[in-house]
mmCIF file of C-alpha atoms in Angstrom:
data_model
loop_
_atom_site.group_PDB
_atom_site.id
_atom_site.type_symbol
_atom_site.label_atom_id
_atom_site.label_comp_id
_atom_site.label_asym_id
_atom_site.label_seq_id
_atom_site.Cartn_x
_atom_site.Cartn_y
_atom_site.Cartn_z
ATOM 1 C CA MET D 25 81.120 178.586 186.329
ATOM 2 C CA VAL D 26 79.977 175.025 187.863
ATOM 3 C CA THR D 27 78.481 172.909 185.727
ATOM 4 C CA TYR D 28 76.142 169.775 186.787
ATOM 5 C CA GLU D 29 76.453 167.439 184.690
ATOM 6 C CA PHE D 30 77.322 163.711 184.679
ATOM 7 C CA ASN D 31 78.419 162.770 181.224
ATOM 8 C CA ARG D 32 81.524 160.310 179.893
ATOM 9 C CA GLU D 33 83.926 162.175 181.232
ATOM 10 C CA SER D 34 82.867 161.868 184.735
ATOM 11 C CA ARG D 35 82.140 157.937 184.794
ATOM 12 C CA LEU D 36 85.044 155.274 185.174
ATOM 13 C CA LEU D 37 84.604 153.361 181.934
ATOM 14 C CA THR D 38 87.574 150.644 181.656
ATOM 15 C CA PRO D 39 88.316 147.634 184.139
ATOM 16 C CA GLY D 40 91.641 149.380 184.125
ATOM 17 C CA GLN D 41 90.512 152.751 185.425
ATOM 18 C CA PHE D 42 88.485 150.345 188.217
ATOM 19 C CA GLN D 43 91.850 148.539 188.543
ATOM 20 C CA ALA D 44 93.471 151.439 189.842
ATOM 21 C CA VAL D 45 91.322 152.978 192.522
ATOM 22 C CA PHE D 46 90.912 149.027 193.625
ATOM 23 C CA SER D 47 94.785 148.744 193.607
ATOM 24 C CA LYS D 48 95.434 151.262 196.656
ATOM 25 C CA PRO D 49 92.214 152.984 197.851
ATOM 26 C CA LEU D 50 91.713 155.168 200.560
ATOM 27 C CA ARG D 51 88.393 154.092 202.192
ATOM 28 C CA PHE D 52 85.367 156.131 203.307
ATOM 29 C CA GLY D 53 82.011 154.663 204.547
ATOM 30 C CA SER D 54 79.287 154.516 206.525
ATOM 31 C CA SER D 55 77.087 151.913 207.843
ATOM 32 C CA HIS D 56 75.766 150.704 204.118
ATOM 33 C CA ILE D 57 78.120 152.420 201.840
ATOM 34 C CA THR D 58 81.808 152.121 201.026
ATOM 35 C CA VAL D 59 83.819 154.230 198.642
ATOM 36 C CA LEU D 60 87.216 153.674 197.593
ATOM 37 C CA VAL D 61 88.858 156.655 196.522
ATOM 38 C CA THR D 62 92.278 157.109 194.706
ATOM 39 C CA GLN D 63 93.851 160.585 192.879
ATOM 40 C CA ASN D 64 93.635 161.204 189.333
ATOM 41 C CA SER D 65 95.577 162.850 186.569
ATOM 42 C CA ASP D 66 92.260 164.563 185.008
ATOM 43 C CA ASN D 67 91.423 167.913 187.123
ATOM 44 C CA LYS D 68 88.026 166.648 187.966
ATOM 45 C CA SER D 69 86.318 163.955 190.296
ATOM 46 C CA ARG D 70 85.304 160.179 188.390
ATOM 47 C CA LEU D 71 82.623 157.942 189.336
ATOM 48 C CA GLY D 72 82.503 154.258 188.950
ATOM 49 C CA LEU D 73 79.709 152.144 190.785
ATOM 50 C CA ALA D 74 79.919 148.573 191.647
ATOM 51 C CA ILE D 75 76.636 147.336 192.953
ATOM 52 C CA ALA D 76 76.968 143.793 193.598
ATOM 53 C CA LYS D 77 74.186 141.031 193.104
ATOM 54 C CA LYS D 78 74.872 139.361 196.074
ATOM 55 C CA ARG D 79 74.217 142.406 198.030
ATOM 56 C CA VAL D 80 71.267 144.042 195.896
ATOM 57 C CA LYS D 81 69.244 141.116 194.674
ATOM 58 C CA LEU D 82 66.350 142.883 192.471
ATOM 59 C CA ALA D 83 67.835 144.835 189.474
ATOM 60 C CA VAL D 84 65.007 147.192 190.439
ATOM 61 C CA GLN D 85 66.780 148.294 193.569
ATOM 62 C CA ARG D 86 70.438 148.432 192.078
ATOM 63 C CA ASN D 87 69.127 150.863 189.494
ATOM 64 C CA ARG D 88 67.316 153.077 192.273
ATOM 65 C CA ILE D 89 70.369 152.755 194.386
ATOM 66 C CA LYS D 90 72.908 153.811 191.013
ATOM 67 C CA ARG D 91 70.162 156.347 190.159
ATOM 68 C CA GLN D 92 70.510 157.963 193.942
ATOM 69 C CA ILE D 93 74.141 157.642 193.983
ATOM 70 C CA ARG D 94 74.777 159.037 190.308
ATOM 71 C CA GLU D 95 72.342 162.267 191.654
ATOM 72 C CA SER D 96 73.991 162.745 194.511
ATOM 73 C CA PHE D 97 77.567 162.822 192.915
ATOM 74 C CA ARG D 98 76.211 165.075 190.046
ATOM 75 C CA LEU D 99 75.274 167.441 192.715
ATOM 76 C CA ASN D 100 78.487 167.571 194.831
ATOM 77 C CA GLN D 101 81.294 166.708 192.035
ATOM 78 C CA HIS D 102 82.373 170.256 191.901
ATOM 79 C CA ASN D 103 82.938 170.152 195.704
ATOM 80 C CA LEU D 104 85.181 167.146 195.262
ATOM 81 C CA PRO D 105 89.043 167.177 194.555
ATOM 82 C CA ALA D 106 90.286 165.099 191.399
ATOM 83 C CA ILE D 107 89.608 161.810 192.730
ATOM 84 C CA ASP D 108 88.344 158.405 191.375
ATOM 85 C CA ILE D 109 85.865 157.195 193.313
ATOM 86 C CA VAL D 110 84.332 153.682 193.505
ATOM 87 C CA VAL D 111 81.535 153.366 195.161
ATOM 88 C CA MET D 112 79.887 149.956 197.030
ATOM 89 C CA VAL D 113 76.837 148.962 198.740
ATOM 90 C CA LYS D 114 76.860 146.064 201.595
ATOM 91 C CA SER D 115 73.925 144.086 202.123
ATOM 92 C CA GLY D 116 70.790 145.343 203.044
ATOM 93 C CA THR D 117 71.090 148.558 201.069
ATOM 94 C CA ASP D 118 68.295 148.063 199.576
ATOM 95 C CA GLN D 119 65.993 148.294 202.420
ATOM 96 C CA LEU D 120 66.746 152.094 202.560
ATOM 97 C CA ASP D 121 64.708 154.795 201.354
ATOM 98 C CA ASN D 122 66.417 157.492 198.875
ATOM 99 C CA LYS D 123 66.847 160.084 201.928
ATOM 100 C CA GLU D 124 68.735 157.848 203.619
ATOM 101 C CA ILE D 125 71.048 156.651 201.209
ATOM 102 C CA ASN D 126 71.524 160.284 200.216
ATOM 103 C CA ARG D 127 72.166 161.185 203.956
ATOM 104 C CA GLN D 128 75.018 158.614 203.685
ATOM 105 C CA LEU D 129 76.630 159.469 201.020
ATOM 106 C CA GLU D 130 76.529 163.710 201.905
ATOM 107 C CA LYS D 131 78.398 162.239 204.835
ATOM 108 C CA ILE D 132 81.025 160.509 202.915
ATOM 109 C CA TRP D 133 81.300 163.266 200.264
ATOM 110 C CA ARG D 134 81.992 165.744 203.183
ATOM 111 C CA LYS D 135 84.648 163.257 204.851
ATOM 112 C CA ILE D 136 86.627 162.864 201.315
ATOM 113 C CA ILE D 137 86.694 166.904 201.012
ATOM 114 C CA GLN D 138 88.066 167.180 204.634
ATOM 115 C CA ARG D 139 90.427 164.647 204.192
ATOM 116 C CA HIS D 140 91.745 165.889 200.612
ATOM 117 C CA LYS D 141 92.028 169.880 202.239
ATOM 118 C CA LYS D 142 95.101 169.076 203.693
#
């Protein structure tokens, strides 16, 4: 059964888990979003967010972007391979509307799935 939950197990929690992704990632990206990916030993994908204040000034906008990313991940996680994901955004992402953020994320999820099918 496919569960659409986003719980503690679905998240990167410790600095060590983030460090593992930053150390030797595969990069996927769009015009405003960069996604770093590494294999993990669990059998499900996990998400970490690194939305810098420097890139998105207003907390309200950072939180909106994080909500969009989490929701998109939640709906797509059952298609993704067992990987750790860190999502970062570039300057100007706060100018995008939710639909555009989702569109860019969908494209990235598709690229990741394609890449890991091989």
